[in-house]
PDB file of C-alpha atoms in Angstrom:
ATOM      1  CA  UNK A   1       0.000   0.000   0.000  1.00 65.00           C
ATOM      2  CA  UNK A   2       1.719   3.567  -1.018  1.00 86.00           C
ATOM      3  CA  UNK A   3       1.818   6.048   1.857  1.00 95.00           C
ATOM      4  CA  UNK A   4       1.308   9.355   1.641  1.00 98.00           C
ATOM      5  CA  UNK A   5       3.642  11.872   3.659  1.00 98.00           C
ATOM      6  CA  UNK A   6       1.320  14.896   4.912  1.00 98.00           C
ATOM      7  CA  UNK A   7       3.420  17.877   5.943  1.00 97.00           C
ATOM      8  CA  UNK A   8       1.448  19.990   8.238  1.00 91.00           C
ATOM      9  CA  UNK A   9      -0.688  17.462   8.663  1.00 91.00           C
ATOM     10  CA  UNK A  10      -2.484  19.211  11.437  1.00 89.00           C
ATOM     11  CA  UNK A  11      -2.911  21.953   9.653  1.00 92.00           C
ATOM     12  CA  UNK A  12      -5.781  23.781   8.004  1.00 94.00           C
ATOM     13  CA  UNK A  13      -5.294  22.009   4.313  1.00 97.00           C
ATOM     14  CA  UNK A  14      -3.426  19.048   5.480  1.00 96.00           C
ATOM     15  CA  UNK A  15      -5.784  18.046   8.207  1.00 96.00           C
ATOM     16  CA  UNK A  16      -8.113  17.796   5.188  1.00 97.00           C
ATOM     17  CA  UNK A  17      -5.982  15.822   2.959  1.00 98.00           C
ATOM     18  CA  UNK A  18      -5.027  13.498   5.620  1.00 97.00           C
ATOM     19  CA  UNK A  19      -9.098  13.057   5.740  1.00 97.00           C
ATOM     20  CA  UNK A  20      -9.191  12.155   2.161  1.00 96.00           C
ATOM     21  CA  UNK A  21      -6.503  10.190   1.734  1.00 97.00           C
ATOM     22  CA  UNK A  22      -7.554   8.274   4.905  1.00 96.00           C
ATOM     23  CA  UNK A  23      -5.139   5.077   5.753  1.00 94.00           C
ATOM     24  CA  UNK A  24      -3.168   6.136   2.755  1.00 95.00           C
ATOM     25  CA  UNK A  25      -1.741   9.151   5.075  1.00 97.00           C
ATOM     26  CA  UNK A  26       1.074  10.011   7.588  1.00 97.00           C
ATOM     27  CA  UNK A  27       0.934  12.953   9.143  1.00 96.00           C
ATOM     28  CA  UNK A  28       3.801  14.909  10.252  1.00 95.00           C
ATOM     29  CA  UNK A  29       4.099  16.650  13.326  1.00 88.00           C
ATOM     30  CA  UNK A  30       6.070  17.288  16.032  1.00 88.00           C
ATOM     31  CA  UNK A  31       3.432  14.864  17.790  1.00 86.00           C
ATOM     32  CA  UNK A  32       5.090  12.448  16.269  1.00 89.00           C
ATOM     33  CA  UNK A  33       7.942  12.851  16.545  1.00 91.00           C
ATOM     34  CA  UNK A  34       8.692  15.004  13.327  1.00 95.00           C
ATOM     35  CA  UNK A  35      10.425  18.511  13.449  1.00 95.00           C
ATOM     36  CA  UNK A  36      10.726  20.001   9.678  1.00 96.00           C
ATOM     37  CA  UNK A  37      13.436  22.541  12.015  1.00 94.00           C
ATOM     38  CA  UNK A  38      15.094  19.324  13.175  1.00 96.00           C
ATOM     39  CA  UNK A  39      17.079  16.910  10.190  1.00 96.00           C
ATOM     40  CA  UNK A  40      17.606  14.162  12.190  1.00 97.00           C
ATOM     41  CA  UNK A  41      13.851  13.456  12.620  1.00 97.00           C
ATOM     42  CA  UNK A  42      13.399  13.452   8.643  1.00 97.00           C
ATOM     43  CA  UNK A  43      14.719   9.521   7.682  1.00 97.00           C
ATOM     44  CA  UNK A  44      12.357   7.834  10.053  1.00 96.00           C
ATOM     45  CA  UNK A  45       9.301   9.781   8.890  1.00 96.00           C
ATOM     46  CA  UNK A  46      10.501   9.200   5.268  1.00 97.00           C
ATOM     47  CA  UNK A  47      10.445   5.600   5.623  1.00 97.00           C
ATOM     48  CA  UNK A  48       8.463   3.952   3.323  1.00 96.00           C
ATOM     49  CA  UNK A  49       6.444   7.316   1.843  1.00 97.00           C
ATOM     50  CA  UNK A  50       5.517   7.277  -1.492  1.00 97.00           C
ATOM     51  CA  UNK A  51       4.520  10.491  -1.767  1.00 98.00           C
ATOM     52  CA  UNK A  52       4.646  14.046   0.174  1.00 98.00           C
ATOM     53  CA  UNK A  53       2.317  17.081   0.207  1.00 98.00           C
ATOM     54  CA  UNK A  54       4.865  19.702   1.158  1.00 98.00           C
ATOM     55  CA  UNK A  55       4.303  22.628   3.218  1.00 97.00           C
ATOM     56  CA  UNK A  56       5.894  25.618   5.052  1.00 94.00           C
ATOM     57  CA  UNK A  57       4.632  26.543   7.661  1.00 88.00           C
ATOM     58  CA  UNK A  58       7.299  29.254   8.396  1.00 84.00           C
ATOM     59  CA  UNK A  59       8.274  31.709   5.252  1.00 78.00           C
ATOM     60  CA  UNK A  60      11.376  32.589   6.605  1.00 75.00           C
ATOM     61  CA  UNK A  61      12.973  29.419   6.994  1.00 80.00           C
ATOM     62  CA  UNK A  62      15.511  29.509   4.250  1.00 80.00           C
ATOM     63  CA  UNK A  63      15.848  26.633   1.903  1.00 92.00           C
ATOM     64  CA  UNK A  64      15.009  23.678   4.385  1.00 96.00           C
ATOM     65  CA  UNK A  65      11.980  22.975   2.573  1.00 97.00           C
ATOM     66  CA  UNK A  66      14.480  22.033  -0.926  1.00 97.00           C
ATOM     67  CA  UNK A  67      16.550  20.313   1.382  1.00 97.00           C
ATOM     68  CA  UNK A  68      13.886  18.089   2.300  1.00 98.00           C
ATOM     69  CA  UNK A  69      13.157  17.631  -1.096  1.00 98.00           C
ATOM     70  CA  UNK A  70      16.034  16.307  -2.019  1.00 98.00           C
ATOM     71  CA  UNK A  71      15.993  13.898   1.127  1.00 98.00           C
ATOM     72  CA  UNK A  72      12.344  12.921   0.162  1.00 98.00           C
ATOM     73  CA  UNK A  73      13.187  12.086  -3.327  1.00 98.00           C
ATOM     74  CA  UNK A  74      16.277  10.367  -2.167  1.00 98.00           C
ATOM     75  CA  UNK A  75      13.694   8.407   0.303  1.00 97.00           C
ATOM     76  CA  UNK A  76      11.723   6.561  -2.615  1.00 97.00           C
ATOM     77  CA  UNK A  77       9.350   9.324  -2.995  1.00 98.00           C
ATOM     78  CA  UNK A  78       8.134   9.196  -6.153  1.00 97.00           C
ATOM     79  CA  UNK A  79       5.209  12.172  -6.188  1.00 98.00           C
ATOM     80  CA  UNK A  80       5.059  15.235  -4.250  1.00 98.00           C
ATOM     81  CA  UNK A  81       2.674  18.217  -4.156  1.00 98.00           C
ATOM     82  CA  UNK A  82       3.898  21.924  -3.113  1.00 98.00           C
ATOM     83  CA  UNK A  83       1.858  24.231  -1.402  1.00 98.00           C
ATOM     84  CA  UNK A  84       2.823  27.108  -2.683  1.00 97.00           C
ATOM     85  CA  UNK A  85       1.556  30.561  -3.312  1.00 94.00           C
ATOM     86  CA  UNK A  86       0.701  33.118  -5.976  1.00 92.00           C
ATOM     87  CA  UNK A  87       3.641  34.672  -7.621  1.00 90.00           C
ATOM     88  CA  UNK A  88       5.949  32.318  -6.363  1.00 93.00           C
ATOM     89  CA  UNK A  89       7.349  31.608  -9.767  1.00 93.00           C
ATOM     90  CA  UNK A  90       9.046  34.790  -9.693  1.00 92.00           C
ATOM     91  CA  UNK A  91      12.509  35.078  -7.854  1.00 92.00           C
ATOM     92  CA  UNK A  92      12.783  36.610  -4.567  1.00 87.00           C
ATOM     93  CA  UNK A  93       9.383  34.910  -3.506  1.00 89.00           C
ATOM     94  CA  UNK A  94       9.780  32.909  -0.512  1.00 89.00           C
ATOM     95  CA  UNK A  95       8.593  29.865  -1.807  1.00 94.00           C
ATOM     96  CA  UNK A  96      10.717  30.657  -5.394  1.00 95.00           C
ATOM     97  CA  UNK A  97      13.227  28.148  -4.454  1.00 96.00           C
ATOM     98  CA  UNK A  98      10.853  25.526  -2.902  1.00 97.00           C
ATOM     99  CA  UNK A  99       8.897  25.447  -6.277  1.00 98.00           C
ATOM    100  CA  UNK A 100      12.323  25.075  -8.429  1.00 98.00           C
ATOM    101  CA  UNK A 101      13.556  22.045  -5.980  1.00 97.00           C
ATOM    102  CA  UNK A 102       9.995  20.176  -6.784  1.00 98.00           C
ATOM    103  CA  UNK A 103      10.298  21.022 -10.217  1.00 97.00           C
ATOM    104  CA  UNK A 104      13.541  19.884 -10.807  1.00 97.00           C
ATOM    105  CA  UNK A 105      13.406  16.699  -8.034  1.00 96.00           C
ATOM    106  CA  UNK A 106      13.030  13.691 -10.243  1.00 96.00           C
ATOM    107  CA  UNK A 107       9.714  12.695  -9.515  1.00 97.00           C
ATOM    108  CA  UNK A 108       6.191  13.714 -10.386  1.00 97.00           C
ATOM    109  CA  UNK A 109       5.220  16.971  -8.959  1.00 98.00           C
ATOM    110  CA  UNK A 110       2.145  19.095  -8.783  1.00 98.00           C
ATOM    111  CA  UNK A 111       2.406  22.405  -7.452  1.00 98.00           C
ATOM    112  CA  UNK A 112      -0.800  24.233  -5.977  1.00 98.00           C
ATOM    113  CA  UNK A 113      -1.231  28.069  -6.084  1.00 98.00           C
ATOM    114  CA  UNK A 114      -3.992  29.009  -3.539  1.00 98.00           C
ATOM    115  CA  UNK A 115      -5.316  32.588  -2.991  1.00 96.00           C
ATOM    116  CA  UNK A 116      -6.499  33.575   0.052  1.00 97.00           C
ATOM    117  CA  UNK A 117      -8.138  30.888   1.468  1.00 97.00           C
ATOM    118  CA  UNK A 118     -11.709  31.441   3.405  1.00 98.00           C
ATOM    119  CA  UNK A 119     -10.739  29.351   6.693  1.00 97.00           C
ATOM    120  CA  UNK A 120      -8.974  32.258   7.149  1.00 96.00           C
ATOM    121  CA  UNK A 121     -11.901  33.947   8.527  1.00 97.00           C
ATOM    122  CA  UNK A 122     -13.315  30.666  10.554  1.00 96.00           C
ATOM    123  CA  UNK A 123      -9.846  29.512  11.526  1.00 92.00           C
ATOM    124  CA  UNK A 124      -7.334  31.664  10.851  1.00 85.00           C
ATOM    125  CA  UNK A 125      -5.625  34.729  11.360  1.00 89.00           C
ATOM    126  CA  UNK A 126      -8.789  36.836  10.762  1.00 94.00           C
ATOM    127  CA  UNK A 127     -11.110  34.208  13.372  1.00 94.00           C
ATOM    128  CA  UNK A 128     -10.279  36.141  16.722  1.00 92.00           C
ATOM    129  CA  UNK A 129     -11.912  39.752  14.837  1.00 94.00           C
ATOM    130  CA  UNK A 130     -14.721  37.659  13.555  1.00 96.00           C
ATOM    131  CA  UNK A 131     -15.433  36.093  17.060  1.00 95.00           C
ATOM    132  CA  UNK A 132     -15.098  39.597  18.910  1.00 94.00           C
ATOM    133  CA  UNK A 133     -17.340  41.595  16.105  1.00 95.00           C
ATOM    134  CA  UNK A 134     -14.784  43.439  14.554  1.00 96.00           C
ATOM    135  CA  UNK A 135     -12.444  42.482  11.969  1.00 96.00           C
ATOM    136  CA  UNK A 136      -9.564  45.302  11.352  1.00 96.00           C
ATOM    137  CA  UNK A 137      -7.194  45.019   7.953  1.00 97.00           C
ATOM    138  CA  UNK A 138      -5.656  47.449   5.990  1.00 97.00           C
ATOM    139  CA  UNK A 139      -7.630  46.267   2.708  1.00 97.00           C
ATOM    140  CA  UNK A 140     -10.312  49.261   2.336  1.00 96.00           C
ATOM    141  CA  UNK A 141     -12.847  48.443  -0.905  1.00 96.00           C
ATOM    142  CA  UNK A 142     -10.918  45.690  -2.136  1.00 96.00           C
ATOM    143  CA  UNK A 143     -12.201  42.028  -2.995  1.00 97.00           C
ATOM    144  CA  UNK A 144     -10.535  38.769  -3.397  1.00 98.00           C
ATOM    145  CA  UNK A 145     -11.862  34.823  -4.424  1.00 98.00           C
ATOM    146  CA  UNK A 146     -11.282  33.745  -1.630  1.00 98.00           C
ATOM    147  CA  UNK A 147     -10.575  29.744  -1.932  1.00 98.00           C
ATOM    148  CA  UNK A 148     -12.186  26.882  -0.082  1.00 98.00           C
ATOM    149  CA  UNK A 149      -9.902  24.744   1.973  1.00 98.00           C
ATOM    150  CA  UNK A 150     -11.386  21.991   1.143  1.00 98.00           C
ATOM    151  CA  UNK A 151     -11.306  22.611  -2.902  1.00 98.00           C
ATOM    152  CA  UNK A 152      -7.572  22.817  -2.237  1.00 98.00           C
ATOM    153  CA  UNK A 153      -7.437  19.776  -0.060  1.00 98.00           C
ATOM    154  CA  UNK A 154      -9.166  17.971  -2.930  1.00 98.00           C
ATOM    155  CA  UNK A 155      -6.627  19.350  -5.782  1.00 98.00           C
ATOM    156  CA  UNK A 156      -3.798  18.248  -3.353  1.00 98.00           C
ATOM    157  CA  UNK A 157      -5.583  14.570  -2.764  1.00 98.00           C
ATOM    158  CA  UNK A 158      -6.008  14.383  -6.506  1.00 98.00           C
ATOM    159  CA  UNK A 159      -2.590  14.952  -7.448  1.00 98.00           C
ATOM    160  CA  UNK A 160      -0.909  12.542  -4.839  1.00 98.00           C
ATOM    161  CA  UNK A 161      -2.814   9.605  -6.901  1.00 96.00           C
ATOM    162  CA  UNK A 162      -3.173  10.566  -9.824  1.00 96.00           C
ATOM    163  CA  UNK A 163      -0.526  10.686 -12.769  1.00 95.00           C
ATOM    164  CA  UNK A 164      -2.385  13.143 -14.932  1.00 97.00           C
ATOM    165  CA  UNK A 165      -1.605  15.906 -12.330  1.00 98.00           C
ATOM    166  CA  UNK A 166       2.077  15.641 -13.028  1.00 97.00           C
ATOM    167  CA  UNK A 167       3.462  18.368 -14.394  1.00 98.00           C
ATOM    168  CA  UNK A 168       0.658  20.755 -13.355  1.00 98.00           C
ATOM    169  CA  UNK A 169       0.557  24.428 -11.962  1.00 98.00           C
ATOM    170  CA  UNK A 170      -2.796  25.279 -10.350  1.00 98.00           C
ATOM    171  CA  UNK A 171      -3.944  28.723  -9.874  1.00 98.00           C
ATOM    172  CA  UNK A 172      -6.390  28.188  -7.579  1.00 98.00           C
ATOM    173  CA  UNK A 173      -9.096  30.528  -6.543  1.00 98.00           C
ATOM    174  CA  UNK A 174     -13.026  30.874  -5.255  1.00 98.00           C
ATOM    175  CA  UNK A 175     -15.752  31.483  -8.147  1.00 98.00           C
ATOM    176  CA  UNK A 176     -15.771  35.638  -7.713  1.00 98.00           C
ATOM    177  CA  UNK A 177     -14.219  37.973  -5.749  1.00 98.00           C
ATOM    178  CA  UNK A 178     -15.622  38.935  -2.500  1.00 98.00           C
ATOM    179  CA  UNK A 179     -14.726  42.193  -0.540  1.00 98.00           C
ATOM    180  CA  UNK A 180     -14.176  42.055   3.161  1.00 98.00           C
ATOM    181  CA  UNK A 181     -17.608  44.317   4.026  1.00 97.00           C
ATOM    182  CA  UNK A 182     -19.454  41.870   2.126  1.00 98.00           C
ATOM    183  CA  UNK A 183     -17.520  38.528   3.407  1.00 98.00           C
ATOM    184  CA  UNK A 184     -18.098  39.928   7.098  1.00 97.00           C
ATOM    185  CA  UNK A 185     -22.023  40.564   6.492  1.00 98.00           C
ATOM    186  CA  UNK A 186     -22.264  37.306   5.066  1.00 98.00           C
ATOM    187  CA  UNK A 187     -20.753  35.488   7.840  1.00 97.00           C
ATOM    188  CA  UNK A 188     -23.203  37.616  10.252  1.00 97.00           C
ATOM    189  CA  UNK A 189     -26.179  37.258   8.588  1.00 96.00           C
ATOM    190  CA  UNK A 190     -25.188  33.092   9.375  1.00 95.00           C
ATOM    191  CA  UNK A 191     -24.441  33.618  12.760  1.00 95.00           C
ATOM    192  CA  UNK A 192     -27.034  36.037  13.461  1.00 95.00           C
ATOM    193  CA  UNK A 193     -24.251  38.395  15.380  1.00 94.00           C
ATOM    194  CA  UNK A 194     -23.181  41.957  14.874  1.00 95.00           C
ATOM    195  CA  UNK A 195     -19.422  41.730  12.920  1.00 96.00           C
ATOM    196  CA  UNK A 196     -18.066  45.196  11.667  1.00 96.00           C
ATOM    197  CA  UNK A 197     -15.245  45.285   8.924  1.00 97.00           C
ATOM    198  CA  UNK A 198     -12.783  48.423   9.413  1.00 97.00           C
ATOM    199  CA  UNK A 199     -10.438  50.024   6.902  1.00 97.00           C
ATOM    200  CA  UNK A 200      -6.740  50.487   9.243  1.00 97.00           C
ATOM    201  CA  UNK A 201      -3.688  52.342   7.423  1.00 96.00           C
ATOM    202  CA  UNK A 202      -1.494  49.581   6.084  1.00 96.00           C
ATOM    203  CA  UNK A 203       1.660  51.197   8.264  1.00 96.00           C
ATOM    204  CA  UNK A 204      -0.576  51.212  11.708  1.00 96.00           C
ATOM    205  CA  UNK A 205      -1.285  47.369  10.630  1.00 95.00           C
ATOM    206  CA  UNK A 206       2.447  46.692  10.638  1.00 96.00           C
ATOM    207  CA  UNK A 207       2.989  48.247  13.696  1.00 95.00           C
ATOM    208  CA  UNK A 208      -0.101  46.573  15.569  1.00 92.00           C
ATOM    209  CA  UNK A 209       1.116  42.711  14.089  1.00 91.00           C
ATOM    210  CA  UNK A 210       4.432  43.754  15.734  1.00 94.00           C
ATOM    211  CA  UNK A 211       3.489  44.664  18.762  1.00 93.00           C
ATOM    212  CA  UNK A 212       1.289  41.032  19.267  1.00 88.00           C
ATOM    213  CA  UNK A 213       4.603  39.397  18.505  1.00 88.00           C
ATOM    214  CA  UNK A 214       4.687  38.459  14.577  1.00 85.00           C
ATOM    215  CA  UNK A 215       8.211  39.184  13.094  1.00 86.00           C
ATOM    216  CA  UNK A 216       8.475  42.494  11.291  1.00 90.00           C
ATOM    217  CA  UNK A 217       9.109  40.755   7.999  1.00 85.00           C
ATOM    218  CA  UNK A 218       6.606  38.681   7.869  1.00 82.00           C
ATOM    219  CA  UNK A 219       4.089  41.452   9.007  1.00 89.00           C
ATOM    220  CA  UNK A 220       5.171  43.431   5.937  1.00 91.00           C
ATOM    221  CA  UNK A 221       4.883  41.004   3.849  1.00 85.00           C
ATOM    222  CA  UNK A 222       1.096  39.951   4.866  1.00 88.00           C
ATOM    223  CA  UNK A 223       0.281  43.670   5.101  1.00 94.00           C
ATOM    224  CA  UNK A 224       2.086  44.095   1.737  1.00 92.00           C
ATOM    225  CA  UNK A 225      -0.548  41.736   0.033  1.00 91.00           C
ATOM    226  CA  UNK A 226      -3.740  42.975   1.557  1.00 94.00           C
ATOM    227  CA  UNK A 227      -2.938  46.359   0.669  1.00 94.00           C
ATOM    228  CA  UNK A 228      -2.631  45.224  -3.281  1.00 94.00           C
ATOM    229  CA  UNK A 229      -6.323  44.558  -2.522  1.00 96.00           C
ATOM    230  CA  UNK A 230      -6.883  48.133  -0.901  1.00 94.00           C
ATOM    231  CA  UNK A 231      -5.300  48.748  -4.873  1.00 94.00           C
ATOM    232  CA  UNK A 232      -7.467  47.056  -6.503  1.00 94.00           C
ATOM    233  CA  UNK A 233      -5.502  44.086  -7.389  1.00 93.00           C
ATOM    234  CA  UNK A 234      -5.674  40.346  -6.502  1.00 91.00           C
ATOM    235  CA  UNK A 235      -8.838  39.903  -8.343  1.00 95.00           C
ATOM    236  CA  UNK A 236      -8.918  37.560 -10.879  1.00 96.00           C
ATOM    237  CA  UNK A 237      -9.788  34.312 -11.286  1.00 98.00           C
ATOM    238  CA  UNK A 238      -7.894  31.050 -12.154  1.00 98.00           C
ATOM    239  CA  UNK A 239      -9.573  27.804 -13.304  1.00 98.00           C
ATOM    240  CA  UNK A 240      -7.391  25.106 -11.351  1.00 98.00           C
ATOM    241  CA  UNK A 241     -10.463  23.720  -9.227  1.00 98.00           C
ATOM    242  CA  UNK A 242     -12.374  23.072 -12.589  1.00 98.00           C
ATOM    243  CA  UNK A 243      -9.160  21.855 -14.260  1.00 98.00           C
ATOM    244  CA  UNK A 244      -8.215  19.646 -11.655  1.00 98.00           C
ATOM    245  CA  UNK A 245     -11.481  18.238 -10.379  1.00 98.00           C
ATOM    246  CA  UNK A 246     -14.017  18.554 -13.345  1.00 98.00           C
ATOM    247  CA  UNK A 247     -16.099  21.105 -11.227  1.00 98.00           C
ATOM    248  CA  UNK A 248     -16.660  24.688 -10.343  1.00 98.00           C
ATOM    249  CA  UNK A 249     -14.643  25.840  -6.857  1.00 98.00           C
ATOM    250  CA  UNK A 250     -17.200  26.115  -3.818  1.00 98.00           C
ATOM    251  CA  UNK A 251     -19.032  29.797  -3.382  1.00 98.00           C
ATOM    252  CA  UNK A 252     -17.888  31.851  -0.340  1.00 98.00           C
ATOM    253  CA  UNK A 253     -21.791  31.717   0.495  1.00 98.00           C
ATOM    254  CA  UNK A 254     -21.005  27.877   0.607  1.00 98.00           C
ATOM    255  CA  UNK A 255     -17.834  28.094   2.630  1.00 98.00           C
ATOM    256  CA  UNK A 256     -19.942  30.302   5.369  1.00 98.00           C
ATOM    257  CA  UNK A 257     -23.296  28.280   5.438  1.00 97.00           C
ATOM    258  CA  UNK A 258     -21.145  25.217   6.443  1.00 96.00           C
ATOM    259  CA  UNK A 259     -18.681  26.256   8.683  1.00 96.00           C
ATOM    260  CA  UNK A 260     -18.788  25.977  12.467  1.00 89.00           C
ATOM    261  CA  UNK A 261     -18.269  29.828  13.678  1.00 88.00           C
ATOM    262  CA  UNK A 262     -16.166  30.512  16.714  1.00 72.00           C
ATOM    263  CA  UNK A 263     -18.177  31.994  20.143  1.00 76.00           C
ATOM    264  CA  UNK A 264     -17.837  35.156  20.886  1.00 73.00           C
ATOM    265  CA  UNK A 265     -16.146  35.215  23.698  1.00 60.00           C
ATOM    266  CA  UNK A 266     -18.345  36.874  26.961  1.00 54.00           C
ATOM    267  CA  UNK A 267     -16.984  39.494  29.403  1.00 51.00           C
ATOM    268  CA  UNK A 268     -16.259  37.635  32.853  1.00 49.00           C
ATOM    269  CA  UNK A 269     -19.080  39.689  34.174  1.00 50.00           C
ATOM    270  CA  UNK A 270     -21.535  37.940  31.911  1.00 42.00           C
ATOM    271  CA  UNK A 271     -19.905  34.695  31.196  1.00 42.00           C
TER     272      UNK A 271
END
């Protein structure tokens, strides 16, 4: 039976393409016992996998994500399936070199090209504003498709057992763009709560992710791509669901009438 490496395996795309893949997986995780930080924990987990969904959890980790790679392909893997991002063909990304490595590894690869991805309201960075009625982000007017987990979980799935993915780039988005007024009305209208959207300087945004402990870089970076949306950009739509699965992607309006909102969370006076 082939087995199926799932890097961030507890994760919000890997959880779901451990689900899919079902006995076929292995998930990775310091859990058990596997530290993508630490190389001596890589041959054991490598041991016997087929085939790796590969992910970073950490942008600015250098090249260990090549390195394991290499070491995967070396392994006996014989498919593997980047997550990567948009625009990280282009040098300088921080997934550039990840996306060469798989592309020049030896083995089948399928690389997957999510935008923003709707958990990211439900579970994600965005959850706590949802949960406490306001969601702050420097993105003014702008929209974006946001992407289903799930669509991407079943692109990845697809691809790590399937031959005709090999070879493939997928540009994966949602069926329209949504803007964040909209997205945050929807998701109130579902859970029957009050949840404001509000417009914050890109520059106060950087200085606010600092302050709550996320690396100046990285905050830049984030803040960087929401405020192309404040521009206008990030719009458009790519057809890698319907490529790769035969389908249309799921609707946003999908994504919120399924999703199990977080509580708000009660004042200790009336909790």
């Amino acid at each position: 039976m082939s087995t199926t490496l799932i890097l961030g395996g507890t994760g919000k795309t890997g959880r779901r393409v451990a689900r899919q893949l079902g006995a076929a997986a292995r998930v990775a995780s310091r859990t058990r016992g596997f530290d993508l930080a630490d190389h001596a924990t890589w041959a054991s987990t490598l041991d016997g996998v087929t085939a790796v969904y590969l992910v970073e959890p950490n942008l600015g980790a250098g090249d260990r994500l090549p390195r394991f790679v290499a070491e995967a392909v070396s392994a006996g893997a014989r498919r593997l399936v980047l997550l990567s991002a948009p625009r990280a063909g282009e040098a300088g990304h921080p997934l550039h070199a990840a996306e060469e490595a798989v592309r020049n590894c030896g083995a089948g690869w399928t690389i997957l090209r999510p935008n923003w991805f709707a958990q990211n309201f439900s579970e994600g960075p965005w959850a706590a504003g949802i949960r406490d009625g306001a969601l702050t982000l420097p993105a003014g007017e702008g929209r974006a498709p946001f992407v289903d987990a799930e669509d991407i979980a079943a692109v990845a799935a697809a691809a790590l057992t399937d031959d005709r993915h090999h070879g493939q780039v997928y540009e994966l988005t949602g069926p329209r763009a949504v803007g964040f007024a909209e997205a945050t009305a929807l998701i109130a209208q579902a859970t029957g709560r009050k949840i404001d959207y509000r417009d914050i300087d890109p520059e106060a945004f950087i200085e606010q992710q600092v302050r709550y402990g996320v690396p100046e870089p990285v905050a830049s970076l984030l803040t960087g791509l929401l405020a192309e949306l404040r521009d206008g950009r990030g719009t458009d739509l790519a057809d890698g669901v319907q490529r790769a699965l035969g389908r249309p992607p799921r609707s946003f309006e999908d994504f919120v009438a399924t999703t199990t909102w977080p509580d708000p969370v009660l004042p200790p006076s009336l909790a």
